[in-house]
mmCIF file of C-alpha atoms in Angstrom:
data_model
loop_
_atom_site.group_PDB
_atom_site.id
_atom_site.type_symbol
_atom_site.label_atom_id
_atom_site.label_comp_id
_atom_site.label_asym_id
_atom_site.label_seq_id
_atom_site.Cartn_x
_atom_site.Cartn_y
_atom_site.Cartn_z
ATOM 1 C CA LEU A 1 -27.630 150.097 41.591
ATOM 2 C CA SER A 2 -27.239 147.347 39.577
ATOM 3 C CA ASP A 3 -24.850 148.593 36.787
ATOM 4 C CA ASP A 4 -21.277 148.851 36.710
ATOM 5 C CA ARG A 5 -21.301 152.434 38.242
ATOM 6 C CA GLY A 6 -23.615 151.202 40.827
ATOM 7 C CA THR A 7 -20.844 148.448 41.544
ATOM 8 C CA ASN A 8 -17.750 150.124 41.479
ATOM 9 C CA ALA A 9 -19.488 152.825 43.671
ATOM 10 C CA VAL A 10 -19.923 150.008 46.437
ATOM 11 C CA LEU A 11 -16.207 148.917 45.751
ATOM 12 C CA ALA A 12 -14.861 152.383 46.692
ATOM 13 C CA LEU A 13 -17.234 152.666 49.835
ATOM 14 C CA VAL A 14 -15.907 149.748 51.251
ATOM 15 C CA GLN A 15 -12.006 150.585 50.014
ATOM 16 C CA SER A 16 -12.541 153.696 51.673
ATOM 17 C CA LEU A 17 -14.189 151.966 54.974
ATOM 18 C CA ALA A 18 -11.512 149.742 54.919
ATOM 19 C CA PRO A 19 -8.664 151.852 57.243
ATOM 20 C CA ALA A 20 -11.763 152.714 60.415
ATOM 21 C CA VAL A 21 -12.347 148.430 60.257
ATOM 22 C CA ALA A 22 -10.809 147.490 63.665
ATOM 23 C CA TYR A 23 -8.174 144.678 62.706
ATOM 24 C CA LYS A 24 -9.074 141.009 63.604
ATOM 25 C CA GLU A 25 -6.662 138.149 64.352
ATOM 26 C CA SER A 26 -7.586 135.131 62.756
ATOM 27 C CA ASN A 27 -8.501 131.952 64.507
ATOM 28 C CA LEU A 28 -5.212 130.279 63.641
ATOM 29 C CA GLU A 29 -3.004 133.267 64.875
ATOM 30 C CA SER A 30 -5.240 133.432 67.909
ATOM 31 C CA ASN A 31 -4.186 130.059 69.329
ATOM 32 C CA ARG A 32 -0.786 130.350 68.033
ATOM 33 C CA LYS A 33 0.060 133.226 70.602
ATOM 34 C CA ILE A 34 -2.276 131.331 73.506
ATOM 35 C CA TRP A 35 -0.617 128.219 73.691
ATOM 36 C CA ASN A 36 2.814 129.659 72.852
ATOM 37 C CA LEU A 37 2.079 131.514 76.184
ATOM 38 C CA TYR A 38 0.341 128.439 77.892
ATOM 39 C CA ALA A 39 3.511 125.931 76.843
ATOM 40 C CA LYS A 40 5.868 128.941 78.234
ATOM 41 C CA ASP A 41 4.416 129.134 81.506
ATOM 42 C CA TRP A 42 3.194 125.750 81.834
ATOM 43 C CA GLN A 43 4.701 123.230 85.137
ATOM 44 C CA PRO A 44 3.141 120.791 87.291
ATOM 45 C CA ASP A 45 3.180 122.771 90.386
ATOM 46 C CA ARG A 46 2.152 125.891 89.255
ATOM 47 C CA ASP A 47 -0.882 126.983 90.777
ATOM 48 C CA TRP A 48 -3.218 127.771 87.789
ATOM 49 C CA VAL A 49 -2.249 124.256 86.661
ATOM 50 C CA ARG A 50 -2.739 122.710 89.980
ATOM 51 C CA LYS A 51 -6.442 124.379 90.407
ATOM 52 C CA MET A 52 -7.317 122.894 86.598
ATOM 53 C CA ALA A 53 -6.447 118.775 88.000
ATOM 54 C CA ASP A 54 -8.350 119.472 91.359
ATOM 55 C CA ASN A 55 -11.158 120.720 89.820
ATOM 56 C CA LEU A 56 -10.983 116.849 87.955
ATOM 57 C CA GLY A 57 -11.075 115.135 91.744
ATOM 58 C CA ASP A 58 -8.526 113.440 93.407
ATOM 59 C CA GLU A 59 -6.879 111.565 90.815
ATOM 60 C CA TRP A 60 -3.724 113.909 90.388
ATOM 61 C CA LYS A 61 -3.369 114.791 94.159
ATOM 62 C CA ASP A 62 -1.887 111.170 94.001
ATOM 63 C CA ASP A 63 1.865 111.595 93.869
ATOM 64 C CA ALA A 64 2.627 108.695 92.379
ATOM 65 C CA ASN A 65 0.598 110.110 89.597
ATOM 66 C CA PRO A 66 2.112 113.351 89.084
ATOM 67 C CA LEU A 67 1.395 115.214 86.349
ATOM 68 C CA THR A 68 3.361 114.701 83.384
ATOM 69 C CA PHE A 69 2.754 116.245 80.272
ATOM 70 C CA VAL A 70 1.316 119.606 79.270
ATOM 71 C CA GLY A 71 -2.909 119.322 79.092
ATOM 72 C CA ASP A 72 -2.493 116.225 81.704
ATOM 73 C CA GLU A 73 -5.048 118.802 83.670
ATOM 74 C CA TRP A 74 -7.445 118.857 80.977
ATOM 75 C CA SER A 75 -8.929 115.618 81.530
ATOM 76 C CA ASP A 76 -9.633 112.351 84.058
ATOM 77 C CA ARG A 77 -7.238 109.395 82.737
ATOM 78 C CA ARG A 78 -10.324 107.029 82.310
ATOM 79 C CA SER A 79 -11.747 109.237 80.219
ATOM 80 C CA LEU A 80 -8.817 109.883 77.973
ATOM 81 C CA ASP A 81 -8.321 106.014 77.814
ATOM 82 C CA GLN A 82 -11.745 105.773 76.554
ATOM 83 C CA VAL A 83 -11.203 107.918 73.866
ATOM 84 C CA LEU A 84 -7.745 105.947 72.983
ATOM 85 C CA GLU A 85 -9.174 102.435 73.171
ATOM 86 C CA GLU A 86 -12.551 103.322 70.859
ATOM 87 C CA PHE A 87 -11.257 105.787 68.696
ATOM 88 C CA VAL A 88 -7.224 105.625 67.827
ATOM 89 C CA SER A 89 -6.240 102.053 68.832
ATOM 90 C CA PRO A 90 -8.854 100.251 66.509
ATOM 91 C CA PHE A 91 -7.864 102.251 63.302
ATOM 92 C CA CYS A 92 -4.344 102.672 63.872
ATOM 93 C CA PRO A 93 -2.763 99.492 62.717
ATOM 94 C CA SER A 94 0.380 98.387 64.103
ATOM 95 C CA GLY A 95 3.657 99.428 62.408
ATOM 96 C CA ALA A 96 1.299 102.298 61.211
ATOM 97 C CA VAL A 97 2.453 105.945 59.631
ATOM 98 C CA SER A 98 0.604 108.062 61.911
ATOM 99 C CA GLY A 99 0.374 112.161 62.941
ATOM 100 C CA GLU A 100 -1.626 114.548 65.328
ATOM 101 C CA ILE A 101 -2.607 117.896 64.543
ATOM 102 C CA GLY A 102 -2.426 119.814 66.806
ATOM 103 C CA CYS A 103 -0.037 117.565 69.337
ATOM 104 C CA GLY A 104 0.381 120.458 71.990
ATOM 105 C CA GLY A 105 2.623 118.775 74.689
ATOM 106 C CA GLY A 106 2.390 115.339 73.467
ATOM 107 C CA ARG A 107 0.202 113.682 76.131
ATOM 108 C CA VAL A 108 -1.383 111.522 73.463
ATOM 109 C CA ALA A 109 1.002 111.221 70.892
ATOM 110 C CA ALA A 110 2.936 109.678 73.925
ATOM 111 C CA ARG A 111 0.405 106.595 73.670
ATOM 112 C CA VAL A 112 0.301 106.427 70.133
ATOM 113 C CA ILE A 113 4.142 106.661 68.992
ATOM 114 C CA PRO A 114 5.208 102.959 70.570
ATOM 115 C CA GLY A 115 3.099 101.224 68.187
ATOM 116 C CA CYS A 116 3.918 103.346 64.906
ATOM 117 C CA SER A 117 6.632 103.029 62.539
ATOM 118 C CA GLN A 118 6.895 107.143 62.430
ATOM 119 C CA PHE A 119 4.899 109.527 63.812
ATOM 120 C CA HIS A 120 4.593 113.043 62.732
ATOM 121 C CA CYS A 121 3.739 116.009 65.493
ATOM 122 C CA PHE A 122 2.208 118.708 63.523
ATOM 123 C CA ASP A 123 1.374 121.666 65.769
ATOM 124 C CA ILE A 124 0.914 125.941 65.223
ATOM 125 C CA SER A 125 2.805 126.880 68.854
ATOM 126 C CA LYS A 126 6.683 125.955 68.814
ATOM 127 C CA GLU A 127 6.575 125.807 72.501
ATOM 128 C CA MET A 128 4.329 122.719 72.495
ATOM 129 C CA LEU A 129 6.582 121.283 70.239
ATOM 130 C CA ARG A 130 9.231 121.970 72.285
ATOM 131 C CA ARG A 131 7.439 120.526 75.374
ATOM 132 C CA ALA A 132 6.631 117.404 73.298
ATOM 133 C CA ARG A 133 9.735 117.002 72.599
ATOM 134 C CA GLU A 134 11.298 117.306 75.895
ATOM 135 C CA SER A 135 8.773 115.217 77.220
ATOM 136 C CA PHE A 136 9.066 112.306 74.629
ATOM 137 C CA SER A 137 13.252 112.328 75.640
ATOM 138 C CA ALA A 138 12.483 112.393 78.956
ATOM 139 C CA GLY A 139 10.377 109.277 79.133
ATOM 140 C CA GLY A 140 11.904 107.563 76.714
ATOM 141 C CA ILE A 141 9.131 107.576 73.787
ATOM 142 C CA ALA A 142 9.926 105.878 70.379
ATOM 143 C CA CYS A 143 8.371 103.953 67.789
ATOM 144 C CA SER A 144 8.258 100.186 68.174
ATOM 145 C CA ALA A 145 9.202 99.462 64.578
ATOM 146 C CA GLY A 146 10.780 101.600 61.873
ATOM 147 C CA ASP A 147 14.467 103.697 62.686
ATOM 148 C CA SER A 148 13.538 104.447 66.533
ATOM 149 C CA LYS A 149 15.737 107.277 66.580
ATOM 150 C CA ASP A 150 14.581 109.016 63.751
ATOM 151 C CA CYS A 151 10.748 107.877 64.224
ATOM 152 C CA ILE A 152 9.276 110.843 65.228
ATOM 153 C CA LYS A 153 8.988 114.161 63.284
ATOM 154 C CA TYR A 154 8.524 118.017 64.427
ATOM 155 C CA THR A 155 6.541 120.090 61.667
ATOM 156 C CA LEU A 156 5.391 123.506 62.848
ATOM 157 C CA LEU A 157 2.628 125.304 60.849
ATOM 158 C CA GLU A 158 2.831 128.688 59.415
ATOM 159 C CA SER A 159 -0.861 128.223 58.241
ATOM 160 C CA ASN A 160 -3.538 125.221 57.929
ATOM 161 C CA THR A 161 -1.822 123.813 55.223
ATOM 162 C CA LEU A 162 0.477 120.498 55.524
ATOM 163 C CA PRO A 163 3.157 119.657 54.065
ATOM 164 C CA ALA A 164 2.989 118.667 50.271
ATOM 165 C CA ASP A 165 5.360 115.891 50.272
ATOM 166 C CA LEU A 166 3.257 113.764 53.034
ATOM 167 C CA THR A 167 0.717 113.295 50.030
ATOM 168 C CA ASP A 168 -0.929 109.579 50.544
ATOM 169 C CA THR A 169 1.273 108.821 53.082
ATOM 170 C CA PHE A 170 -0.615 108.320 56.181
ATOM 171 C CA ASP A 171 -2.425 104.966 57.768
ATOM 172 C CA PHE A 172 -4.309 107.123 60.465
ATOM 173 C CA ILE A 173 -4.266 110.952 61.221
ATOM 174 C CA TYR A 174 -5.721 112.568 63.963
ATOM 175 C CA SER A 175 -6.336 115.737 65.983
ATOM 176 C CA PHE A 176 -7.514 115.179 69.501
ATOM 177 C CA ASP A 177 -8.272 118.431 72.429
ATOM 178 C CA CYS A 178 -6.804 121.036 69.439
ATOM 179 C CA LEU A 179 -10.007 121.892 66.855
ATOM 180 C CA PRO A 180 -12.606 122.797 69.748
ATOM 181 C CA HIS A 181 -10.543 125.803 69.926
ATOM 182 C CA CYS A 182 -11.140 126.026 66.171
ATOM 183 C CA ASP A 183 -13.587 127.800 64.133
ATOM 184 C CA LEU A 184 -15.764 126.124 61.675
ATOM 185 C CA HIS A 185 -13.339 127.473 58.658
ATOM 186 C CA THR A 186 -10.255 125.998 60.071
ATOM 187 C CA ILE A 187 -11.389 122.430 60.831
ATOM 188 C CA PHE A 188 -12.906 122.300 56.968
ATOM 189 C CA ALA A 189 -9.238 123.400 55.764
ATOM 190 C CA TYR A 190 -8.096 120.512 58.000
ATOM 191 C CA LEU A 191 -10.196 117.992 56.952
ATOM 192 C CA LYS A 192 -8.841 118.612 53.592
ATOM 193 C CA GLU A 193 -5.957 118.165 54.670
ATOM 194 C CA MET A 194 -6.404 115.183 56.502
ATOM 195 C CA LYS A 195 -7.789 113.732 53.280
ATOM 196 C CA ARG A 196 -4.886 114.624 51.142
ATOM 197 C CA LEU A 197 -2.453 112.791 53.634
ATOM 198 C CA LEU A 198 -3.943 109.795 54.126
ATOM 199 C CA LYS A 199 -3.589 106.514 52.229
ATOM 200 C CA PRO A 200 -6.518 105.093 49.547
ATOM 201 C CA GLY A 201 -8.037 103.194 52.741
ATOM 202 C CA CYS A 202 -7.203 104.394 55.544
ATOM 203 C CA SER A 203 -8.985 106.120 58.651
ATOM 204 C CA GLY A 204 -8.633 109.685 60.832
ATOM 205 C CA MET A 205 -10.417 111.029 63.503
ATOM 206 C CA ILE A 206 -11.267 114.719 64.994
ATOM 207 C CA HIS A 207 -12.607 115.736 68.059
ATOM 208 C CA THR A 208 -14.488 119.374 68.071
ATOM 209 C CA SER A 209 -16.625 120.632 70.498
ATOM 210 C CA ASN A 210 -20.859 120.289 70.435
ATOM 211 C CA LEU A 211 -23.304 122.794 71.266
ATOM 212 C CA LEU A 212 -25.634 120.413 71.858
ATOM 213 C CA ALA A 213 -24.282 117.905 73.948
ATOM 214 C CA PRO A 214 -26.048 119.116 77.745
ATOM 215 C CA ALA A 215 -22.530 119.697 79.060
ATOM 216 C CA GLY A 216 -21.073 121.326 75.776
ATOM 217 C CA PHE A 217 -24.212 123.881 76.139
ATOM 218 C CA ALA A 218 -23.326 124.217 79.731
ATOM 219 C CA ARG A 219 -20.001 125.606 78.573
ATOM 220 C CA PHE A 220 -21.443 127.473 76.057
ATOM 221 C CA ALA A 221 -23.444 129.731 78.024
ATOM 222 C CA GLN A 222 -20.755 130.218 80.230
ATOM 223 C CA GLN A 223 -18.856 132.120 77.661
ATOM 224 C CA LYS A 224 -19.972 135.690 76.480
ATOM 225 C CA SER A 225 -18.047 134.810 72.684
ATOM 226 C CA ALA A 226 -16.456 132.340 70.599
ATOM 227 C CA SER A 227 -12.780 132.163 72.033
ATOM 228 C CA VAL A 228 -9.996 130.013 71.509
ATOM 229 C CA GLN A 229 -9.269 130.431 75.554
ATOM 230 C CA GLY A 230 -12.502 128.797 75.807
ATOM 231 C CA PHE A 231 -14.348 126.988 72.636
ATOM 232 C CA CYS A 232 -15.621 127.491 69.702
ATOM 233 C CA PHE A 233 -19.000 125.774 69.450
ATOM 234 C CA VAL A 234 -19.959 123.626 66.632
ATOM 235 C CA THR A 235 -22.721 120.933 65.697
ATOM 236 C CA PRO A 236 -22.260 117.205 64.892
ATOM 237 C CA ASP A 237 -24.520 118.350 61.976
ATOM 238 C CA ALA A 238 -22.139 121.209 60.923
ATOM 239 C CA VAL A 239 -19.169 118.616 61.307
ATOM 240 C CA ARG A 240 -21.028 115.711 59.391
ATOM 241 C CA LYS A 241 -21.468 118.240 56.298
ATOM 242 C CA LEU A 242 -17.961 119.546 56.226
ATOM 243 C CA VAL A 243 -17.117 115.780 56.124
ATOM 244 C CA SER A 244 -19.471 114.567 53.426
ATOM 245 C CA GLU A 245 -18.094 117.708 51.560
ATOM 246 C CA VAL A 246 -14.339 116.913 51.561
ATOM 247 C CA GLY A 247 -15.707 113.477 50.251
ATOM 248 C CA LEU A 248 -14.623 111.422 53.458
ATOM 249 C CA GLU A 249 -16.862 108.421 54.760
ATOM 250 C CA MET A 250 -18.448 108.555 58.153
ATOM 251 C CA VAL A 251 -16.943 105.066 60.232
ATOM 252 C CA LYS A 252 -17.786 106.066 63.769
ATOM 253 C CA GLU A 253 -19.398 108.679 66.008
ATOM 254 C CA SER A 254 -19.711 109.252 69.938
ATOM 255 C CA VAL A 255 -23.025 109.431 71.318
ATOM 256 C CA VAL A 256 -23.754 111.748 73.867
ATOM 257 C CA GLY A 257 -24.935 110.502 77.068
ATOM 258 C CA ALA A 258 -24.924 106.550 76.256
ATOM 259 C CA ALA A 259 -26.195 104.237 78.729
ATOM 260 C CA GLY A 260 -23.564 103.519 81.790
ATOM 261 C CA VAL A 261 -21.166 106.112 80.210
ATOM 262 C CA ASP A 262 -19.613 108.876 82.488
ATOM 263 C CA ASN A 263 -16.937 110.232 80.170
ATOM 264 C CA ILE A 264 -16.292 114.164 79.699
ATOM 265 C CA TYR A 265 -15.257 114.211 76.030
ATOM 266 C CA TYR A 266 -18.309 112.010 75.211
ATOM 267 C CA ASN A 267 -20.818 114.064 77.425
ATOM 268 C CA ARG A 268 -19.394 117.495 76.264
ATOM 269 C CA ASP A 269 -17.801 116.931 72.916
ATOM 270 C CA TYR A 270 -18.121 115.564 69.736
ATOM 271 C CA LEU A 271 -15.689 112.710 68.366
ATOM 272 C CA CYS A 272 -15.966 111.067 64.738
ATOM 273 C CA VAL A 273 -13.792 108.593 62.578
ATOM 274 C CA PHE A 274 -14.202 108.937 59.038
ATOM 275 C CA LYS A 275 -12.063 106.812 56.019
ATOM 276 C CA LYS A 276 -10.484 107.735 52.709
ATOM 277 C CA ALA A 277 -12.204 105.799 50.405
#
C-alpha cells in the first residue's frame, strides 16, 4: 500500500493497537524512582551499603575514613582522585561558575565547589539533592569566592532540559557517575544542553559506560538487559558521534589499559572532555 489510503490504513491499525501496547517508562522516570529510593534509604551502616563498600577492599573499613556521601561506596578513593586530577581540575578554572548534572549526594561536587565562585547542582532526584544539601551543610562545603552564603544552587530537573536563563553561563560543566545509567537519547539531550550552557571557549566533561572495555563488557555480560539499576551500555564511538553532532570539539579521552593505571573508571567506563568553540 503506497497511496494515501494505504498510509491511513497503517495509521488506523497503529492507533487501534495502541491500547494493547504495554506502557514503557522513560529512562528519566526510571532513574528518578530508583535514585529517590536509593538516597532515601542510604545510611553508612546499612547492610547493603556496607556490602557495596566492602567489595572495594579494606579502605572503607577504616573508622578514620568513614563513608560520608551517598556514593562513596561506588569506588575506591584513588580512582576518584585520579579522575578529578586528570579530567576535572585542569579544565575548571579557579573562581569558575561550574555545575554537575546528576550531582547525586554531592560526593564529587564537594571536591569541586571550594574552587568555584558559584556551583549548580542539577538532579532529577529530590532525595539526592536533599542529601547533597545536608552533606554540604554538615561538612562546611562552600565556594571560596563570591557570595559563599548563596554560591550553591540546587535545581530539581523535571526533564533533561536545563534552565533557559543559564545559556552561556558556565566556565565548566560535567556529569560523573550519572550517564552510565542513561540511554543514548538522554546522553544526547544533556550534551546539547551542556553546549548551550557553556561560555564560548569553555569545557565540559562526561562519564559514560563502555561496552568495549574489558571490565565494562564483563558487567554487560552479567546483566540480562539495559537497566538503570545496572548500566545502559554505550561505546566510545557512539559518544564521539554525539559530541561531534552537537558541535563540540573533543579535547581529551580516557584510555583503557594504560600502562601502570589501575583505575576502575578508566578500565570499565569512558570519560571525555570537550570544548565549545
